[in-house]
């Protein structure tokens, strides 16, 4: 079955760039209609959507982080990646990747999810 | 503060039924599809309900979803201790052009 796995540094210094990769297995990242997304969860808090990407490169970003976020895709490796610049302690969170469906102009759900990776922003 | 409002916590006894509400507006629940997620302690969220009331394969029929106007409800019957988790509603907001989650509801099975 489809599985997603996040990877990347667990510690990032303030003002630097957070970089994570999500590897998709058990299916193709190039599937029609499916987008691939990033969601984060600060310790003890709720979920926040970061953005989604299509295999052809089309993206949707959360306006709250849009100025600092870039999501990219590498279909040859069945991976997509997240870059978040100028991080602060407020960006400390568990970062999840997940598959989503775009249907008639709206995203419908997220499934499945990766297990998540904790990124701590600290000097 | 989220555009989707959920109660912070709910509780019920084993075997009983519980409902969790998710209140929104015409730019989200009023016109788009709601999904619900279960997050067991220390684990990733899991899709429970999509398209307002549909269950993915493997989700038991004691889990249900409904929508009326600008509110949605998750129902769980025959509560088990294993149902203790955080539950989130989620939806696309057409005005914000963003996906939004509710603040989450912690379910305690007494």
XYZ file of N, CA and C in Angstrom:
699
model
N 0.829 -1.186 0.000
C 0.000 0.000 0.000
C 0.874 1.251 0.000
N 0.256 2.381 -0.310
C 1.001 3.630 -0.394
C 1.557 4.022 0.964
N 2.833 4.388 0.988
C 3.471 4.838 2.222
C 4.287 6.089 1.961
N 4.329 6.972 2.949
C 5.111 8.199 2.854
C 6.055 8.260 4.050
N 7.254 8.772 3.813
C 8.262 8.838 4.860
C 9.020 10.159 4.780
N 8.980 10.919 5.873
C 9.695 12.190 5.938
C 11.154 11.955 6.351
N 12.032 12.813 5.874
C 13.432 12.746 6.287
C 14.044 14.137 6.243
N 15.048 14.333 7.083
C 15.738 15.617 7.116
C 16.293 15.897 8.493
N 17.024 17.006 8.626
C 17.641 17.357 9.916
C 16.603 17.592 11.002
N 16.923 17.140 12.211
C 16.020 17.330 13.333
C 16.266 18.626 14.087
N 17.356 19.307 13.748
C 17.709 20.545 14.432
C 18.151 21.584 13.404
N 17.551 22.750 13.486
C 17.880 23.848 12.582
C 18.101 25.106 13.417
N 19.085 25.889 13.042
C 19.365 27.119 13.781
C 18.419 28.235 13.364
N 18.113 29.130 14.288
C 17.268 30.282 13.951
C 17.861 31.067 12.783
N 16.988 31.563 11.933
C 17.284 32.349 10.724
C 17.751 31.485 9.558
N 17.988 30.203 9.782
C 18.423 29.340 8.689
C 17.209 28.710 7.978
N 17.500 27.805 7.026
C 16.452 27.200 6.209
C 16.205 25.751 6.624
N 14.942 25.448 6.866
C 14.507 24.086 7.174
C 14.260 23.364 5.859
N 14.849 22.167 5.717
C 14.667 21.384 4.493
C 14.281 19.956 4.831
N 13.161 19.502 4.287
C 12.671 18.147 4.505
C 12.299 17.515 3.176
N 12.394 16.183 3.136
C 11.999 15.432 1.948
C 11.008 14.358 2.347
N 10.040 14.123 1.489
C 9.069 13.057 1.680
C 9.227 12.048 0.543
N 9.486 10.815 0.883
C 9.639 9.749 -0.107
C 8.371 8.917 -0.166
N 7.835 8.784 -1.370
C 6.602 8.034 -1.596
C 6.952 6.636 -2.099
N 6.385 5.614 -1.464
C 6.597 4.237 -1.913
C 5.268 3.516 -2.036
N 5.236 2.490 -2.860
C 4.011 1.728 -3.057
C 3.064 2.367 -4.050
N 3.503 3.405 -4.738
C 2.682 4.088 -5.727
C 3.468 5.206 -6.374
N 2.929 5.758 -7.447
C 3.632 6.807 -8.173
C 3.197 8.202 -7.739
N 4.179 9.078 -7.569
C 3.883 10.461 -7.234
C 3.242 11.179 -8.418
N 3.307 10.566 -9.586
C 2.779 11.175 -10.817
C 1.330 10.791 -11.103
N 0.617 10.305 -10.124
C -0.784 9.921 -10.308
C -1.661 11.132 -10.587
N -2.555 10.992 -11.561
C -3.468 12.082 -11.890
C -4.381 12.442 -10.731
N -4.630 13.700 -10.541
C -5.565 14.280 -9.570
C -5.030 14.331 -8.138
N -3.989 13.564 -7.840
C -3.469 13.585 -6.483
C -2.381 14.641 -6.331
N -2.489 15.389 -5.261
C -1.461 16.323 -4.859
C -0.752 15.744 -3.639
N 0.345 16.397 -3.273
C 1.168 15.933 -2.155
C 1.428 17.117 -1.242
N 1.136 16.915 0.059
C 1.134 18.057 0.950
C 2.020 17.939 2.180
N 2.251 19.100 2.781
C 2.975 19.196 4.051
C 2.055 19.826 5.091
N 2.047 19.232 6.267
C 1.275 19.702 7.414
C 2.203 19.661 8.626
N 2.075 20.629 9.521
C 2.918 20.601 10.704
C 2.093 20.733 11.972
N 2.711 20.346 13.100
C 2.037 20.362 14.392
C 3.032 20.740 15.477
N 2.962 21.976 15.954
C 3.833 22.380 17.076
C 3.551 21.498 18.291
N 4.535 21.290 19.139
C 4.350 20.418 20.308
C 3.139 20.842 21.138
N 2.245 19.906 21.371
C 1.069 20.154 22.195
C -0.013 20.995 21.544
N 0.139 21.278 20.247
C -0.844 22.132 19.568
C -1.510 21.403 18.411
N -2.319 22.139 17.650
C -3.074 21.553 16.568
C -2.318 21.511 15.252
N -3.034 21.066 14.213
C -2.460 20.871 12.894
C -2.529 22.159 12.067
N -1.488 22.404 11.287
C -1.456 23.552 10.389
C -1.002 23.103 9.012
N -1.809 23.395 8.001
C -1.458 23.076 6.624
C -0.408 24.066 6.121
N 0.613 23.516 5.421
C 1.671 24.359 4.877
C 1.483 24.560 3.376
N 1.276 23.487 2.639
C 1.110 23.627 1.197
C 1.032 22.288 0.505
N 0.633 22.328 -0.782
C 0.487 21.129 -1.614
C 1.171 21.326 -2.947
N 1.598 20.206 -3.565
C 2.213 20.267 -4.886
C 1.716 19.125 -5.756
N 1.586 19.384 -7.058
C 1.232 18.387 -8.056
C 2.510 17.891 -8.710
N 2.455 16.726 -9.328
C 3.679 16.155 -9.896
C 4.261 17.035 -11.008
N 3.394 17.835 -11.623
C 3.872 18.714 -12.694
C 4.463 20.012 -12.148
N 4.356 20.202 -10.822
C 4.973 21.364 -10.192
C 4.020 22.435 -9.698
N 2.741 22.316 -10.012
C 1.777 23.294 -9.535
C 1.664 23.259 -8.019
N 1.581 24.440 -7.408
C 1.586 24.502 -5.949
C 0.452 25.357 -5.381
N 0.083 25.052 -4.160
C -0.812 25.855 -3.345
C -0.119 26.020 -1.995
N -0.082 27.249 -1.478
C 0.567 27.501 -0.203
C -0.378 28.179 0.779
N -0.163 27.906 2.063
C -0.889 28.616 3.102
C -0.424 30.079 3.125
N -1.351 31.017 3.010
C -0.952 32.435 2.992
C -0.108 32.837 4.205
N -0.291 32.135 5.323
C 0.424 32.514 6.544
C 1.918 32.243 6.474
N 2.352 31.360 5.582
C 3.781 31.039 5.459
C 4.264 31.181 4.020
N 3.420 31.638 3.138
C 3.722 31.627 1.702
C 5.034 32.323 1.362
N 5.344 33.410 2.060
C 6.541 34.184 1.724
C 7.832 33.430 2.065
N 7.742 32.390 2.869
C 8.948 31.680 3.318
C 9.029 30.235 2.811
N 8.003 29.772 2.114
C 7.907 28.353 1.768
C 8.127 28.097 0.282
N 8.841 27.012 0.005
C 8.930 26.466 -1.345
C 8.762 24.961 -1.259
N 7.807 24.437 -2.029
C 7.638 22.992 -2.134
C 7.984 22.591 -3.559
N 8.801 21.552 -3.703
C 9.230 21.098 -5.023
C 9.034 19.592 -5.128
N 9.117 19.089 -6.353
C 8.887 17.661 -6.586
C 9.978 17.109 -7.489
N 10.364 15.864 -7.233
C 11.329 15.144 -8.069
C 10.681 13.814 -8.444
N 10.063 13.776 -9.625
C 9.333 12.569 -10.018
C 10.267 11.385 -10.253
N 11.509 11.638 -10.626
C 12.446 10.540 -10.885
C 12.782 9.775 -9.605
N 12.678 10.464 -8.477
C 12.961 9.831 -7.187
C 11.689 9.538 -6.396
N 10.532 9.900 -6.959
C 9.250 9.737 -6.258
C 9.278 10.464 -4.907
N 9.778 11.688 -4.950
C 9.920 12.484 -3.741
C 9.394 13.902 -3.944
N 8.989 14.522 -2.851
C 8.732 15.950 -2.867
C 9.347 16.541 -1.609
N 9.634 17.843 -1.682
C 10.436 18.458 -0.627
C 9.839 19.777 -0.154
N 10.232 20.135 1.061
C 9.792 21.381 1.697
C 11.009 22.191 2.083
N 10.997 23.473 1.747
C 11.996 24.403 2.242
C 11.277 25.561 2.917
N 11.687 25.856 4.150
C 11.109 26.954 4.918
C 12.260 27.843 5.379
N 12.258 29.082 4.911
C 13.389 29.977 5.190
C 13.169 30.797 6.458
N 14.244 31.380 6.940
C 14.214 32.311 8.076
C 13.425 31.758 9.251
N 13.773 30.555 9.670
C 12.988 29.897 10.718
C 13.239 30.536 12.086
N 12.216 30.426 12.923
C 12.301 30.862 14.309
C 11.813 29.721 15.193
N 11.835 29.938 16.499
C 11.378 28.904 17.427
C 9.924 28.528 17.155
N 9.155 29.457 16.613
C 7.747 29.187 16.313
C 7.571 28.143 15.211
N 8.637 27.838 14.492
C 8.569 26.812 13.442
C 8.911 25.425 13.972
N 9.238 25.333 15.254
C 9.466 24.028 15.878
C 8.169 23.230 15.855
N 8.209 22.040 15.262
C 6.988 21.258 15.077
C 7.333 19.868 14.563
N 6.339 18.979 14.637
C 6.407 17.732 13.891
C 5.868 18.037 12.491
N 6.637 17.694 11.495
C 6.247 17.942 10.110
C 5.807 16.629 9.468
N 4.595 16.645 8.908
C 4.032 15.482 8.245
C 3.906 15.735 6.742
N 4.078 14.676 5.964
C 3.700 14.741 4.553
C 2.515 13.802 4.352
N 1.702 14.100 3.347
C 0.488 13.332 3.111
C 0.032 13.525 1.670
N -0.777 12.583 1.185
C -1.376 12.700 -0.129
C -2.746 13.358 -0.004
N -3.097 14.157 -0.999
C -4.400 14.792 -1.007
C -4.988 14.759 -2.410
N -6.282 15.027 -2.509
C -6.991 14.967 -3.781
C -7.587 16.325 -4.109
N -7.315 16.809 -5.307
C -7.947 18.036 -5.785
C -9.117 17.645 -6.672
N -10.313 18.083 -6.280
C -11.532 17.692 -6.988
C -12.419 18.923 -7.143
N -12.654 19.306 -8.391
C -13.487 20.462 -8.703
C -13.046 21.705 -7.919
N -11.765 21.923 -7.900
C -11.223 23.154 -7.342
C -11.027 23.174 -5.843
N -11.306 22.093 -5.155
C -11.060 22.058 -3.723
C -10.321 20.775 -3.336
N -9.471 20.906 -2.330
C -8.827 19.721 -1.786
C -9.801 19.024 -0.833
N -9.834 17.700 -0.884
C -10.884 16.966 -0.188
C -10.457 16.292 1.100
N -9.268 15.777 1.160
C -8.822 15.022 2.344
C -7.320 14.805 2.272
N -6.732 14.307 3.367
C -5.331 13.923 3.411
C -5.253 12.461 3.856
N -4.654 11.616 3.006
C -4.530 10.198 3.321
C -3.697 9.496 2.266
N -2.711 8.701 2.654
C -2.233 8.488 4.015
C -1.264 9.586 4.452
N -0.843 9.505 5.678
C 0.132 10.435 6.252
C 1.435 9.691 6.529
N 2.540 10.419 6.455
C 3.785 9.876 6.933
C 3.787 9.854 8.457
N 4.792 9.245 9.040
C 4.841 9.127 10.498
C 5.217 10.442 11.169
N 5.754 11.375 10.410
C 6.125 12.671 10.955
C 7.567 12.719 11.412
N 8.147 13.918 11.364
C 9.504 14.124 11.848
C 9.563 15.421 12.647
N 10.152 15.357 13.819
C 10.255 16.536 14.674
C 11.434 17.392 14.242
N 11.155 18.664 13.996
C 12.208 19.623 13.693
C 12.209 20.676 14.790
N 13.336 20.825 15.428
C 13.498 21.807 16.492
C 14.357 22.958 15.989
N 13.884 24.170 16.200
C 14.654 25.361 15.828
C 15.295 25.911 17.089
N 16.617 25.810 17.144
C 17.339 26.250 18.339
C 18.813 26.452 17.986
N 19.421 27.388 18.679
C 20.851 27.631 18.461
C 21.699 26.708 19.326
N -6.299 31.444 16.157
C -7.670 30.950 16.292
C -8.161 30.427 14.946
N -8.626 29.160 14.936
C -8.997 28.529 13.692
C -10.341 29.033 13.188
N -10.553 28.950 11.863
C -11.842 29.306 11.282
C -12.858 28.208 11.520
N -12.390 27.024 11.957
C -13.267 25.923 12.315
C -13.222 25.752 13.836
N -14.391 25.725 14.456
C -14.460 25.662 15.908
C -14.885 24.279 16.385
N -14.041 23.674 17.206
C -14.345 22.388 17.831
C -14.307 22.553 19.347
N -15.068 21.744 20.082
C -14.936 21.773 21.544
C -13.574 21.222 21.927
N -12.911 21.798 22.923
C -11.581 21.309 23.316
C -11.579 19.866 23.796
N -12.662 19.462 24.441
C -12.695 18.107 24.979
C -14.120 17.586 25.072
N -14.251 16.278 24.986
C -15.507 15.578 25.222
C -15.159 14.300 25.958
N -16.141 13.746 26.650
C -15.915 12.490 27.359
C -17.193 11.685 27.431
N -17.035 10.393 27.547
C -18.175 9.481 27.683
C -17.647 8.153 28.200
N -18.574 7.331 28.670
C -18.208 6.034 29.233
C -18.047 4.997 28.129
N -17.312 3.944 28.398
C -17.207 2.846 27.418
C -18.582 2.321 27.026
N -18.739 2.041 25.730
C -19.996 1.538 25.228
C -20.999 2.605 24.855
N -20.758 3.834 25.306
C -21.681 4.928 25.018
C -21.375 5.563 23.668
N -22.142 6.589 23.338
C -21.962 7.339 22.086
C -21.484 8.753 22.395
N -20.658 9.277 21.499
C -20.202 10.657 21.648
C -20.265 11.340 20.293
N -20.522 12.637 20.322
C -20.468 13.426 19.094
C -19.499 14.588 19.280
N -18.806 14.925 18.204
C -17.857 16.037 18.202
C -18.284 16.994 17.099
N -18.467 18.239 17.440
C -18.942 19.219 16.475
C -17.798 20.017 15.864
N -18.063 20.538 14.678
C -17.103 21.361 13.953
C -17.920 22.461 13.280
N -17.745 23.686 13.738
C -18.543 24.796 13.237
C -17.712 25.707 12.344
N -18.269 26.042 11.192
C -17.536 26.868 10.243
C -18.393 27.958 9.646
N -18.261 28.159 8.331
C -18.986 29.228 7.643
C -19.313 28.800 6.216
N -19.919 29.719 5.481
C -20.314 29.402 4.111
C -19.111 29.221 3.186
N -17.959 29.755 3.558
C -16.786 29.626 2.696
C -16.066 28.298 2.897
N -16.470 27.544 3.886
C -15.843 26.235 4.094
C -16.909 25.139 4.226
N -17.404 24.896 5.414
C -18.353 23.791 5.597
C -19.619 23.975 4.785
N -20.048 25.219 4.620
C -21.285 25.461 3.910
C -21.275 25.035 2.455
N -20.068 24.924 1.863
C -20.017 24.627 0.430
C -18.987 23.585 0.011
N -18.185 23.092 0.945
C -17.147 22.126 0.595
C -17.254 20.872 1.448
N -16.408 19.898 1.126
C -16.470 18.609 1.806
C -15.610 18.591 3.071
N -16.189 18.069 4.160
C -15.494 17.958 5.439
C -14.815 16.587 5.555
N -13.655 16.575 6.177
C -13.016 15.314 6.538
C -12.658 15.347 8.024
N -12.529 14.170 8.591
C -12.211 14.036 10.015
C -10.998 13.121 10.192
N -10.182 13.436 11.195
C -8.940 12.713 11.441
C -8.837 12.337 12.914
N -8.316 11.138 13.148
C -8.044 10.660 14.503
C -6.536 10.659 14.718
N -6.093 11.242 15.821
C -4.681 11.221 16.149
C -4.496 10.576 17.518
N -4.093 9.325 17.499
C -3.772 8.623 18.741
C -2.494 9.205 19.323
N -2.297 9.119 20.624
C -1.107 9.711 21.253
C 0.193 9.270 20.595
N 1.007 10.232 20.216
C 2.316 9.942 19.659
C 2.328 9.425 18.234
N 1.187 9.497 17.547
C 1.132 8.977 16.183
C 0.653 10.047 15.202
N 0.753 9.722 13.923
C 0.288 10.631 12.880
C -1.235 10.586 12.780
N -1.844 11.675 12.326
C -3.291 11.654 12.093
C -3.674 10.583 11.072
N -4.907 10.099 11.227
C -5.442 9.055 10.342
C -6.814 9.500 9.862
N -7.069 9.350 8.566
C -8.353 9.744 7.994
C -9.461 8.817 8.472
N -10.518 9.400 9.057
C -11.668 8.638 9.543
C -12.891 8.801 8.642
N -13.128 10.019 8.202
C -14.299 10.364 7.408
C -13.864 11.326 6.308
N -14.349 11.128 5.086
C -14.119 12.077 4.005
C -15.431 12.355 3.292
N -15.452 13.439 2.515
C -16.670 13.834 1.788
C -17.885 13.873 2.725
N -17.707 14.430 3.893
C -18.744 14.650 4.920
C -19.139 13.398 5.695
N -19.317 12.267 4.973
C -19.914 11.116 5.638
C -19.430 9.766 5.121
N -18.365 9.732 4.352
C -17.869 8.473 3.809
C -16.709 7.947 4.648
N -16.666 6.637 4.815
C -15.598 5.999 5.588
C -14.601 5.322 4.644
N -13.318 5.570 4.849
C -12.314 4.818 4.082
C -12.380 3.341 4.451
N -11.830 2.519 3.582
C -11.777 1.103 3.856
C -11.079 0.841 5.191
N -11.687 -0.017 6.010
C -11.092 -0.374 7.286
C -11.604 0.410 8.469
N -12.347 1.482 8.219
C -12.935 2.265 9.314
C -14.299 1.661 9.647
N -14.520 1.267 10.912
C -15.770 0.585 11.274
C -16.988 1.503 11.170
N -18.162 0.865 11.023
C -19.382 1.650 10.835
C -19.912 2.263 12.126
N -19.218 2.070 13.234
C -19.600 2.783 14.449
C -19.062 4.230 14.425
N -18.285 4.537 13.383
C -17.789 5.890 13.122
C -18.678 6.484 12.034
N -19.199 7.695 12.260
C -20.065 8.320 11.258
C -19.806 9.814 11.176
N -20.174 10.390 10.047
C -20.039 11.829 9.856
C -21.292 12.393 9.231
N -21.599 13.634 9.578
C -22.754 14.302 8.996
C -22.467 15.789 8.879
N -23.285 16.458 8.055
C -23.124 17.899 7.865
C -24.498 18.527 7.714
N -24.659 19.693 8.311
C -25.886 20.454 8.159
C -25.535 21.933 8.150
N -25.825 22.602 7.055
C -25.503 24.018 6.959
C -24.020 24.262 7.065
N -23.624 25.029 8.075
C -22.211 25.358 8.262
C -21.603 24.618 9.445
N -22.204 23.488 9.819
C -21.653 22.673 10.894
C -21.562 21.217 10.472
N -20.567 20.545 11.025
C -20.383 19.114 10.777
C -20.239 18.403 12.110
N -20.550 17.119 12.099
C -20.498 16.336 13.335
C -19.874 14.978 13.079
N -18.979 14.588 13.966
C -18.412 13.240 13.980
C -19.073 12.472 15.101
N -19.547 11.268 14.806
C -20.171 10.448 15.827
C -19.419 9.143 15.999
N -19.271 8.732 17.244
C -18.647 7.443 17.543
C -19.542 6.721 18.532
N -19.989 5.522 18.156
C -20.802 4.717 19.052
C -19.980 3.555 19.591
N -20.506 2.884 20.615
C -19.797 1.744 21.189
C -18.381 2.099 21.601
N -18.236 3.195 22.344
C -16.909 3.717 22.677
C -16.025 2.663 23.346
N -14.756 2.695 22.939
C -13.734 1.817 23.489
C -12.595 2.667 24.029
N -11.834 2.110 24.956
C -10.701 2.865 25.493
C -9.708 3.211 24.393
N -9.647 2.377 23.375
C -8.759 2.638 22.250
C -9.179 3.817 21.394
N -10.365 4.363 21.645
C -10.826 5.538 20.907
C -10.299 6.834 21.511
N -9.650 6.739 22.681
C -9.098 7.945 23.291
C -8.028 8.538 22.385
N -8.276 9.740 21.934
C -7.409 10.373 20.941
C -7.828 11.820 20.758
N -7.067 12.536 19.938
C -7.468 13.862 19.486
C -8.126 13.714 18.122
N -9.213 14.450 17.907
C -9.957 14.396 16.656
C -9.991 15.787 16.024
N -9.700 15.823 14.723
C -9.657 17.088 13.996
C -10.588 17.041 12.792
N -11.305 18.137 12.567
C -12.009 18.302 11.301
C -11.107 19.124 10.381
N -11.310 18.961 9.084
C -10.500 19.690 8.121
C -11.300 19.941 6.860
N -10.957 21.033 6.160
C -11.707 21.404 4.966
C -10.972 22.464 4.178
N -11.291 22.567 2.885
C -10.779 23.649 2.050
C -11.653 24.880 2.253
N -11.032 26.015 2.530
C -11.758 27.266 2.673
C -11.614 28.054 1.377
N -12.731 28.280 0.710
C -12.701 28.915 -0.611
C -12.322 30.392 -0.531
N -12.640 31.056 0.564
C -12.291 32.476 0.700
C -10.806 32.661 0.992
N -10.263 31.824 1.845
C -8.845 31.890 2.202
C -7.961 31.233 1.154
N -8.560 30.418 0.274
C -7.785 29.559 -0.644
C -6.734 28.801 0.149
N -7.187 28.158 1.190
C -6.290 27.431 2.085
C -7.037 26.275 2.734
N -6.282 25.240 3.035
C -6.841 24.145 3.818
C -6.765 24.552 5.289
N -7.856 24.285 6.018
C -7.884 24.628 7.439
C -8.296 23.412 8.271
N -7.724 23.335 9.457
C -8.102 22.321 10.435
C -8.796 23.001 11.612
N -9.706 22.268 12.244
C -10.237 22.732 13.508
C -9.165 22.630 14.581
N -9.440 23.209 15.731
C -8.450 23.226 16.802
C -8.222 21.877 17.471
N -9.090 20.918 17.183
C -8.934 19.580 17.752
C -9.769 19.384 18.997
N -10.249 18.155 19.183
C -11.036 17.778 20.350
C -10.430 16.537 20.971
N -10.148 16.615 22.261
C -9.600 15.464 22.972
C -10.745 14.622 23.522
N -10.812 13.378 23.089
C -11.839 12.456 23.552
C -11.283 11.609 24.688
N -11.994 11.631 25.804
C -11.645 10.781 26.954
C -12.751 9.759 27.149
N -12.364 8.506 27.223
C -13.318 7.433 27.492
C -13.142 7.062 28.962
N -14.129 7.453 29.753
C -14.019 7.359 31.203
C -14.047 5.927 31.715
